[in-house]
């Protein structure tokens, strides 16, 4: 009889865990994350006709001059979000491009009050990290870890810190990231970088794979391990094929540039083939259950097309002139395509109030007309769709995002 209560308790706990898992599974939904204006917004694809938009990360305190109420998250975020793979040892954590210290403490005059906080456990702690990638817990709380290349703040930002943006992990848990650089077509200084986990899983060592890219967009990877990097300032997508550096010794030189570079080819445009009207590729994402890609072009014209594994045009998804200068994209679990729009001034190409849109598909796979789900955004860029169960967050309790007055984001 001694073991009966233990067995009964075990059975009850097992039943409760099953119920919790079942409830979690039923309630899980797509969360569409979009970095804009240093915020990280979350659109909740919970069955509503238009997904409600809430604030997942609020970059600054309501009163930057005081230490009264800390913001949720409190980080300046950009680009795409990436979860660490299991072998990386970060237990469900994720990272995203972060430039909080520079913007809150160096570029702000006066610096925000929280810049003086040195106690790491304080909710106001900013740290003194160069632009790079911040690591977060499933709750959206910064772990105080920051991944970046060095900068001593005494000179202009070096390559690696100029404009960090995208991320991806490969099967070996290596972290591939891009630095957009200054975006100059005549003097390209964009970079593709790989960070190595290291024994401590700290991702403190790295190699530059390429230092001469033309305003590189966020990298993506196919099933064979090839890395694709849009270069909009050169009107092409570059494909990098293995081998990639495996350790810091593969770039043992002052520039940290890989000694044996990967094979580099042009994926798009393919000579002699129709591009479907797209001339300046900026972002790409896999088409679900295929080896195809959705690729967008922000200007000349603004368009979104589908291409096959070899870069051949397949079909148009959003006709030329319909999207308002699309940039970041991702795909939901039901196949819905979500994309951010810069909404540039057609004459000056200055940024105006951006937006978020989605394209649903019918039962036959044909795209519907796009639907706008977010307006008056400040330079929206990265888009990431994640199952809500991957976070330890009750999204229904997050504050709703507030639409800006159009005058605050450049007009519509």
Short mmCIF file of C-alpha atoms in Angstrom, two decimals:
data_model
loop_
_atom_site.label_atom_id
_atom_site.label_comp_id
_atom_site.label_asym_id
_atom_site.label_seq_id
_atom_site.Cartn_x
_atom_site.Cartn_y
_atom_site.Cartn_z
CA UNK A 1 0.00 0.00 0.00
CA UNK A 2 2.99 2.34 0.53
CA UNK A 3 3.55 2.85 -3.19
CA UNK A 4 -0.11 3.45 -4.00
CA UNK A 5 -0.26 7.16 -2.99
CA UNK A 6 2.96 7.79 -4.95
CA UNK A 7 1.59 6.03 -8.00
CA UNK A 8 -1.72 7.88 -7.64
CA UNK A 9 0.07 11.22 -7.33
CA UNK A 10 2.16 10.40 -10.39
CA UNK A 11 -0.98 9.53 -12.35
CA UNK A 12 -2.64 12.80 -11.30
CA UNK A 13 0.45 14.82 -12.26
CA UNK A 14 0.61 13.05 -15.61
CA UNK A 15 -3.05 13.81 -16.25
CA UNK A 16 -2.59 17.46 -15.29
CA UNK A 17 0.45 17.79 -17.54
CA UNK A 18 -1.53 16.27 -20.39
CA UNK A 19 -4.36 18.74 -19.83
CA UNK A 20 -1.92 21.65 -19.70
CA UNK A 21 -0.26 20.55 -22.92
CA UNK A 22 -3.61 20.04 -24.61
CA UNK A 23 -4.85 23.46 -23.49
CA UNK A 24 -1.60 25.06 -24.64
CA UNK A 25 -1.83 23.33 -27.99
CA UNK A 26 -5.43 24.44 -28.55
CA UNK A 27 -4.72 28.02 -27.60
CA UNK A 28 -1.46 28.39 -29.55
CA UNK A 29 -1.54 30.76 -32.51
CA UNK A 30 0.83 32.53 -34.83
CA UNK A 31 2.52 35.64 -33.47
CA UNK A 32 3.72 37.95 -36.24
CA UNK A 33 6.60 40.01 -34.89
CA UNK A 34 7.67 43.20 -36.60
CA UNK A 35 10.51 45.51 -35.60
CA UNK A 36 9.59 49.13 -36.25
CA UNK A 37 10.65 52.41 -34.69
CA UNK A 38 12.90 50.36 -32.32
CA UNK A 39 9.72 48.71 -30.95
CA UNK A 40 8.93 45.05 -31.46
CA UNK A 41 5.23 44.78 -32.29
CA UNK A 42 3.28 41.54 -32.13
CA UNK A 43 0.27 40.85 -34.38
CA UNK A 44 -1.83 38.06 -32.91
CA UNK A 45 -3.14 35.81 -35.66
CA UNK A 46 -5.82 34.37 -33.37
CA UNK A 47 -8.67 34.10 -35.85
CA UNK A 48 -9.68 37.76 -35.93
CA UNK A 49 -10.29 39.26 -39.36
CA UNK A 50 -7.49 41.74 -38.62
CA UNK A 51 -4.89 40.48 -36.13
CA UNK A 52 -4.74 42.74 -33.05
CA UNK A 53 -1.40 44.50 -32.61
CA UNK A 54 0.27 44.68 -29.20
CA UNK A 55 3.63 45.91 -27.89
CA UNK A 56 6.03 43.04 -27.26
CA UNK A 57 9.09 45.24 -26.63
CA UNK A 58 8.83 48.92 -25.69
CA UNK A 59 12.28 50.44 -26.31
CA UNK A 60 12.33 53.34 -23.85
CA UNK A 61 10.89 54.47 -20.52
CA UNK A 62 7.89 56.80 -20.82
CA UNK A 63 10.10 59.38 -19.13
CA UNK A 64 13.68 58.79 -20.33
CA UNK A 65 14.92 61.25 -17.75
CA UNK A 66 13.75 59.26 -14.73
CA UNK A 67 14.11 55.82 -13.17
CA UNK A 68 10.50 55.48 -12.06
CA UNK A 69 8.82 52.93 -14.37
CA UNK A 70 10.87 50.55 -16.54
CA UNK A 71 9.51 49.74 -20.02
CA UNK A 72 8.59 46.21 -21.04
CA UNK A 73 11.74 44.87 -22.70
CA UNK A 74 13.43 48.25 -22.88
CA UNK A 75 15.64 47.40 -25.85
CA UNK A 76 16.02 49.07 -29.25
CA UNK A 77 15.40 46.23 -31.69
CA UNK A 78 15.69 45.73 -35.44
CA UNK A 79 15.43 43.03 -38.07
CA UNK A 80 14.46 39.40 -37.65
CA UNK A 81 14.14 37.25 -34.51
CA UNK A 82 15.87 33.85 -34.31
CA UNK A 83 15.51 31.13 -31.68
CA UNK A 84 18.63 29.27 -30.61
CA UNK A 85 18.68 25.61 -31.71
CA UNK A 86 18.60 23.01 -28.94
CA UNK A 87 22.24 22.09 -29.30
CA UNK A 88 23.21 25.72 -28.62
CA UNK A 89 22.27 25.25 -24.96
CA UNK A 90 20.14 28.37 -24.53
CA UNK A 91 16.91 26.61 -23.40
CA UNK A 92 14.35 28.26 -25.66
CA UNK A 93 16.02 31.67 -25.79
CA UNK A 94 16.14 33.89 -28.87
CA UNK A 95 18.11 36.82 -30.22
CA UNK A 96 17.47 39.88 -32.37
CA UNK A 97 19.54 42.85 -33.58
CA UNK A 98 19.96 45.44 -30.84
CA UNK A 99 21.50 48.95 -30.72
CA UNK A 100 20.23 50.12 -27.34
CA UNK A 101 23.43 51.46 -25.77
CA UNK A 102 24.38 53.61 -28.75
CA UNK A 103 20.92 55.06 -29.29
CA UNK A 104 19.89 55.54 -25.64
CA UNK A 105 23.23 56.62 -24.22
CA UNK A 106 25.59 57.84 -26.95
CA UNK A 107 23.28 59.37 -29.55
CA UNK A 108 20.76 60.81 -27.06
CA UNK A 109 21.48 64.29 -25.73
CA UNK A 110 21.16 64.17 -22.83
CA UNK A 111 21.67 60.45 -22.33
CA UNK A 112 18.74 58.61 -20.79
CA UNK A 113 18.78 58.33 -17.00
CA UNK A 114 19.06 54.54 -17.15
CA UNK A 115 22.49 54.84 -18.80
CA UNK A 116 23.96 55.51 -15.36
CA UNK A 117 22.67 52.23 -13.89
CA UNK A 118 25.45 49.71 -13.26
CA UNK A 119 23.60 46.99 -11.31
CA UNK A 120 23.07 44.24 -13.87
CA UNK A 121 19.89 42.92 -12.24
CA UNK A 122 18.18 46.29 -12.38
CA UNK A 123 15.29 46.48 -14.91
CA UNK A 124 16.86 49.75 -16.04
CA UNK A 125 20.28 48.25 -16.84
CA UNK A 126 21.40 49.04 -20.41
CA UNK A 127 25.01 47.84 -20.48
CA UNK A 128 27.69 49.19 -22.79
CA UNK A 129 27.52 46.87 -25.78
CA UNK A 130 28.25 47.85 -29.39
CA UNK A 131 25.49 47.35 -31.93
CA UNK A 132 24.92 43.63 -32.32
CA UNK A 133 22.41 40.98 -31.22
CA UNK A 134 20.79 40.80 -27.77
CA UNK A 135 19.74 37.47 -26.23
CA UNK A 136 16.33 37.14 -24.56
CA UNK A 137 14.48 34.66 -22.37
CA UNK A 138 11.16 33.20 -23.50
CA UNK A 139 9.46 35.86 -21.39
CA UNK A 140 10.95 38.64 -23.51
CA UNK A 141 13.40 39.64 -20.78
CA UNK A 142 16.96 40.48 -21.81
CA UNK A 143 19.43 37.92 -20.39
CA UNK A 144 22.23 40.54 -20.25
CA UNK A 145 24.07 38.59 -22.97
CA UNK A 146 24.96 40.49 -26.13
CA UNK A 147 26.66 39.10 -29.23
CA UNK A 148 28.73 41.48 -31.31
CA UNK A 149 32.03 42.25 -32.98
CA UNK A 150 34.30 44.67 -31.07
CA UNK A 151 34.00 48.46 -31.01
CA UNK A 152 35.76 50.73 -28.51
CA UNK A 153 33.43 53.69 -29.22
CA UNK A 154 36.41 55.94 -29.97
CA UNK A 155 35.99 56.05 -33.73
CA UNK A 156 33.27 55.53 -36.36
CA UNK A 157 31.61 52.13 -36.14
CA UNK A 158 33.68 49.41 -37.81
CA UNK A 159 32.25 46.72 -40.05
CA UNK A 160 30.13 44.36 -38.02
CA UNK A 161 28.62 47.16 -35.91
CA UNK A 162 27.38 49.60 -38.57
CA UNK A 163 23.84 48.28 -39.04
CA UNK A 164 23.25 44.73 -37.68
CA UNK A 165 20.00 43.23 -38.89
CA UNK A 166 19.26 39.59 -39.77
CA UNK A 167 20.16 36.20 -38.30
CA UNK A 168 20.00 32.46 -38.90
CA UNK A 169 21.38 29.32 -37.26
CA UNK A 170 22.67 26.33 -39.20
CA UNK A 171 22.64 22.64 -38.21
CA UNK A 172 25.94 23.10 -36.32
CA UNK A 173 24.45 25.95 -34.24
CA UNK A 174 26.67 28.51 -35.97
CA UNK A 175 25.07 31.95 -36.08
CA UNK A 176 25.08 33.75 -39.45
CA UNK A 177 24.26 37.46 -39.38
CA UNK A 178 24.47 40.47 -41.67
CA UNK A 179 25.64 44.03 -41.19
CA UNK A 180 23.98 46.24 -43.82
CA UNK A 181 26.83 48.74 -43.73
CA UNK A 182 26.33 52.27 -45.00
CA UNK A 183 24.43 51.18 -48.11
CA UNK A 184 26.68 52.97 -50.60
CA UNK A 185 26.56 51.35 -54.03
CA UNK A 186 30.01 52.65 -55.03
CA UNK A 187 31.82 51.71 -51.83
CA UNK A 188 30.19 48.55 -50.49
CA UNK A 189 30.91 47.81 -46.84
CA UNK A 190 28.15 45.35 -45.96
CA UNK A 191 29.16 42.14 -44.22
CA UNK A 192 28.20 38.52 -43.72
CA UNK A 193 29.51 37.21 -40.40
CA UNK A 194 29.43 33.86 -38.63
CA UNK A 195 29.67 33.52 -34.83
CA UNK A 196 30.76 30.22 -33.26
CA UNK A 197 29.01 28.78 -30.16
CA UNK A 198 32.23 27.96 -28.35
CA UNK A 199 32.44 25.63 -25.38
CA UNK A 200 30.66 28.17 -23.19
CA UNK A 201 27.89 28.74 -25.80
CA UNK A 202 28.74 32.44 -25.56
CA UNK A 203 29.12 33.12 -29.30
CA UNK A 204 32.05 35.43 -28.58
CA UNK A 205 34.26 34.33 -31.49
CA UNK A 206 33.55 35.00 -35.15
CA UNK A 207 34.76 35.23 -38.73
CA UNK A 208 33.78 37.59 -41.51
CA UNK A 209 32.69 35.59 -44.54
CA UNK A 210 32.47 38.65 -46.80
CA UNK A 211 33.20 42.34 -46.21
CA UNK A 212 32.28 43.77 -49.59
CA UNK A 213 28.52 43.28 -49.90
CA UNK A 214 26.16 45.87 -51.37
CA UNK A 215 23.75 46.78 -48.52
CA UNK A 216 23.05 43.10 -47.74
CA UNK A 217 19.57 42.09 -46.67
CA UNK A 218 18.75 39.47 -44.07
CA UNK A 219 20.29 36.06 -44.86
CA UNK A 220 18.32 32.85 -45.36
CA UNK A 221 19.43 29.22 -45.72
CA UNK A 222 18.15 26.29 -47.78
CA UNK A 223 18.03 22.63 -46.77
CA UNK A 224 21.45 21.99 -48.31
CA UNK A 225 23.09 24.61 -46.11
CA UNK A 226 23.57 27.30 -48.75
CA UNK A 227 23.21 30.88 -47.53
CA UNK A 228 21.41 33.47 -49.68
CA UNK A 229 22.01 37.19 -49.20
CA UNK A 230 20.07 39.82 -51.16
CA UNK A 231 22.24 42.74 -52.28
CA UNK A 232 19.72 45.40 -53.29
CA UNK A 233 22.38 48.04 -53.99
CA UNK A 234 23.74 45.69 -56.67
CA UNK A 235 20.37 44.38 -57.90
CA UNK A 236 21.14 40.73 -57.14
CA UNK A 237 20.96 37.86 -54.65
CA UNK A 238 24.27 36.18 -53.82
CA UNK A 239 24.42 32.49 -52.94
CA UNK A 240 27.19 31.31 -50.59
CA UNK A 241 27.85 27.57 -50.66
CA UNK A 242 29.93 25.55 -48.15
CA UNK A 243 32.53 25.22 -46.86
CA UNK A 244 31.97 27.84 -44.17
CA UNK A 245 34.45 28.60 -41.41
CA UNK A 246 34.19 26.20 -38.47
CA UNK A 247 36.39 27.91 -35.88
CA UNK A 248 38.16 31.21 -35.19
CA UNK A 249 41.38 29.73 -36.57
CA UNK A 250 39.80 29.79 -40.03
CA UNK A 251 40.16 33.58 -40.05
CA UNK A 252 43.35 34.08 -38.02
CA UNK A 253 44.23 37.51 -39.35
CA UNK A 254 43.70 41.14 -38.24
CA UNK A 255 40.57 41.54 -40.41
CA UNK A 256 39.01 38.28 -39.15
CA UNK A 257 38.26 37.54 -42.82
CA UNK A 258 37.92 33.87 -43.68
CA UNK A 259 41.05 32.43 -45.30
CA UNK A 260 39.17 29.93 -47.47
CA UNK A 261 36.01 31.66 -48.67
CA UNK A 262 32.86 29.71 -49.56
CA UNK A 263 31.79 29.36 -53.17
CA UNK A 264 30.01 32.53 -54.26
CA UNK A 265 27.52 32.65 -57.15
CA UNK A 266 24.64 34.85 -58.31
CA UNK A 267 21.26 33.26 -57.56
CA UNK A 268 19.16 36.08 -59.05
CA UNK A 269 18.96 37.40 -61.71
CA UNK A 270 19.67 34.34 -63.84
CA UNK A 271 21.19 35.41 -67.18
CA UNK A 272 18.73 35.01 -70.02
CA UNK A 273 15.76 34.27 -67.77
CA UNK A 274 12.70 36.34 -67.02
CA UNK A 275 12.73 37.83 -63.52
CA UNK A 276 8.99 38.50 -63.49
CA UNK A 277 9.61 42.23 -63.40
CA UNK A 278 11.66 42.26 -60.19
CA UNK A 279 14.89 44.28 -60.50
CA UNK A 280 16.02 45.01 -56.92
CA UNK A 281 15.63 42.01 -54.60
CA UNK A 282 15.58 42.88 -50.90
CA UNK A 283 14.05 40.01 -48.92
CA UNK A 284 13.30 36.31 -49.43
CA UNK A 285 11.53 33.58 -47.50
CA UNK A 286 10.74 29.93 -48.22
CA UNK A 287 7.41 28.95 -49.72
CA UNK A 288 5.89 26.35 -47.35
CA UNK A 289 6.27 22.66 -48.26
CA UNK A 290 8.39 23.47 -51.34
CA UNK A 291 11.94 24.43 -52.25
CA UNK A 292 10.67 27.69 -53.75
CA UNK A 293 11.13 31.26 -52.50
CA UNK A 294 9.02 34.36 -52.17
CA UNK A 295 11.23 37.33 -53.09
CA UNK A 296 10.27 40.98 -52.86
CA UNK A 297 11.55 44.09 -54.57
CA UNK A 298 10.99 47.47 -52.88
CA UNK A 299 11.31 49.76 -55.93
CA UNK A 300 11.50 49.80 -59.74
CA UNK A 301 8.95 48.21 -59.29
CA UNK A 302 7.61 47.34 -55.84
CA UNK A 303 6.60 43.70 -56.28
CA UNK A 304 6.53 40.22 -54.70
CA UNK A 305 7.11 37.10 -56.82
CA UNK A 306 7.69 33.37 -56.39
CA UNK A 307 10.85 31.70 -57.75
CA UNK A 308 12.02 28.09 -57.88
CA UNK A 309 15.14 26.60 -56.29
CA UNK A 310 17.26 27.71 -59.25
CA UNK A 311 16.06 31.31 -59.30
CA UNK A 312 13.62 30.87 -62.18
CA UNK A 313 10.44 32.96 -62.08
CA UNK A 314 7.33 30.92 -61.18
CA UNK A 315 4.50 33.41 -60.65
CA UNK A 316 3.55 36.79 -59.29
CA UNK A 317 2.15 37.02 -55.75
CA UNK A 318 1.58 40.77 -55.31
CA UNK A 319 1.43 42.74 -58.58
CA UNK A 320 3.86 45.52 -59.38
CA UNK A 321 2.89 48.81 -57.78
CA UNK A 322 0.51 47.26 -55.25
CA UNK A 323 2.85 46.74 -52.28
CA UNK A 324 4.20 49.94 -50.73
CA UNK A 325 7.93 49.22 -50.94
CA UNK A 326 8.02 45.80 -49.25
CA UNK A 327 10.98 44.85 -47.09
CA UNK A 328 10.89 42.02 -44.48
CA UNK A 329 8.69 38.94 -45.04
CA UNK A 330 7.70 35.71 -43.33
CA UNK A 331 5.07 33.00 -43.71
CA UNK A 332 2.50 31.83 -41.16
CA UNK A 333 1.60 28.25 -40.27
CA UNK A 334 -1.46 28.46 -42.56
CA UNK A 335 0.61 29.75 -45.48
CA UNK A 336 -0.32 33.42 -45.06
CA UNK A 337 2.43 35.74 -46.30
CA UNK A 338 3.16 38.71 -44.04
CA UNK A 339 5.33 41.61 -45.15
CA UNK A 340 6.44 45.03 -43.94
CA UNK A 341 6.17 48.10 -46.19
CA UNK A 342 8.37 51.21 -46.05
CA UNK A 343 5.96 53.41 -48.05
CA UNK A 344 8.68 55.62 -49.57
CA UNK A 345 7.99 59.00 -51.09
CA UNK A 346 7.73 58.26 -54.85
CA UNK A 347 9.81 61.32 -55.77
CA UNK A 348 12.45 61.64 -53.06
CA UNK A 349 12.39 58.01 -51.80
CA UNK A 350 12.35 59.41 -48.26
CA UNK A 351 10.69 57.19 -45.66
CA UNK A 352 7.08 57.88 -44.72
CA UNK A 353 4.64 56.08 -42.44
CA UNK A 354 5.16 52.39 -43.05
CA UNK A 355 2.69 49.53 -42.77
CA UNK A 356 2.25 45.78 -42.38
CA UNK A 357 0.23 43.68 -44.80
CA UNK A 358 -0.77 40.07 -45.29
CA UNK A 359 -1.67 37.91 -48.28
CA UNK A 360 -3.91 34.90 -47.79
CA UNK A 361 -4.29 32.11 -50.34
CA UNK A 362 -7.39 30.24 -51.50
CA UNK A 363 -7.85 26.47 -51.44
CA UNK A 364 -6.15 26.26 -54.82
CA UNK A 365 -3.12 28.18 -53.66
CA UNK A 366 -3.98 31.40 -55.50
CA UNK A 367 -3.13 34.63 -53.65
CA UNK A 368 -5.84 37.03 -52.55
CA UNK A 369 -5.29 40.77 -52.69
CA UNK A 370 -3.15 42.01 -49.79
CA UNK A 371 -4.80 43.32 -46.64
CA UNK A 372 -3.23 46.03 -44.47
CA UNK A 373 -3.01 45.04 -40.79
CA UNK A 374 -0.77 47.78 -39.37
CA UNK A 375 -0.41 51.49 -40.20
CA UNK A 376 1.65 54.57 -39.25
CA UNK A 377 4.79 52.57 -38.51
CA UNK A 378 8.31 53.94 -38.33
CA UNK A 379 10.60 52.11 -40.77
CA UNK A 380 9.24 48.60 -40.24
CA UNK A 381 11.83 46.05 -41.33
CA UNK A 382 12.12 42.48 -40.05
CA UNK A 383 9.12 40.14 -39.88
CA UNK A 384 9.15 36.85 -37.95
CA UNK A 385 6.22 34.45 -37.49
CA UNK A 386 6.48 32.31 -34.34
CA UNK A 387 4.09 29.88 -32.63
CA UNK A 388 2.89 31.58 -29.44
CA UNK A 389 3.74 28.50 -27.37
CA UNK A 390 7.46 29.17 -27.85
CA UNK A 391 7.15 32.20 -25.58
CA UNK A 392 6.39 32.34 -21.86
CA UNK A 393 4.10 35.31 -22.42
CA UNK A 394 0.36 35.91 -22.11
CA UNK A 395 -0.06 37.97 -25.25
CA UNK A 396 -3.64 38.87 -24.36
CA UNK A 397 -2.33 40.94 -21.44
CA UNK A 398 0.19 42.99 -23.44
CA UNK A 399 -0.70 46.65 -24.05
CA UNK A 400 -2.19 47.50 -27.44
CA UNK A 401 0.12 49.28 -29.86
CA UNK A 402 -0.82 52.90 -30.46
CA UNK A 403 -1.04 54.28 -33.98
CA UNK A 404 1.16 57.32 -34.47
CA UNK A 405 -0.06 60.60 -35.83
CA UNK A 406 1.04 60.52 -39.51
CA UNK A 407 3.10 63.66 -38.91
CA UNK A 408 5.30 61.67 -36.52
CA UNK A 409 6.37 59.11 -39.13
CA UNK A 410 6.76 61.16 -42.29
CA UNK A 411 3.17 61.25 -43.51
CA UNK A 412 1.15 58.73 -45.48
#
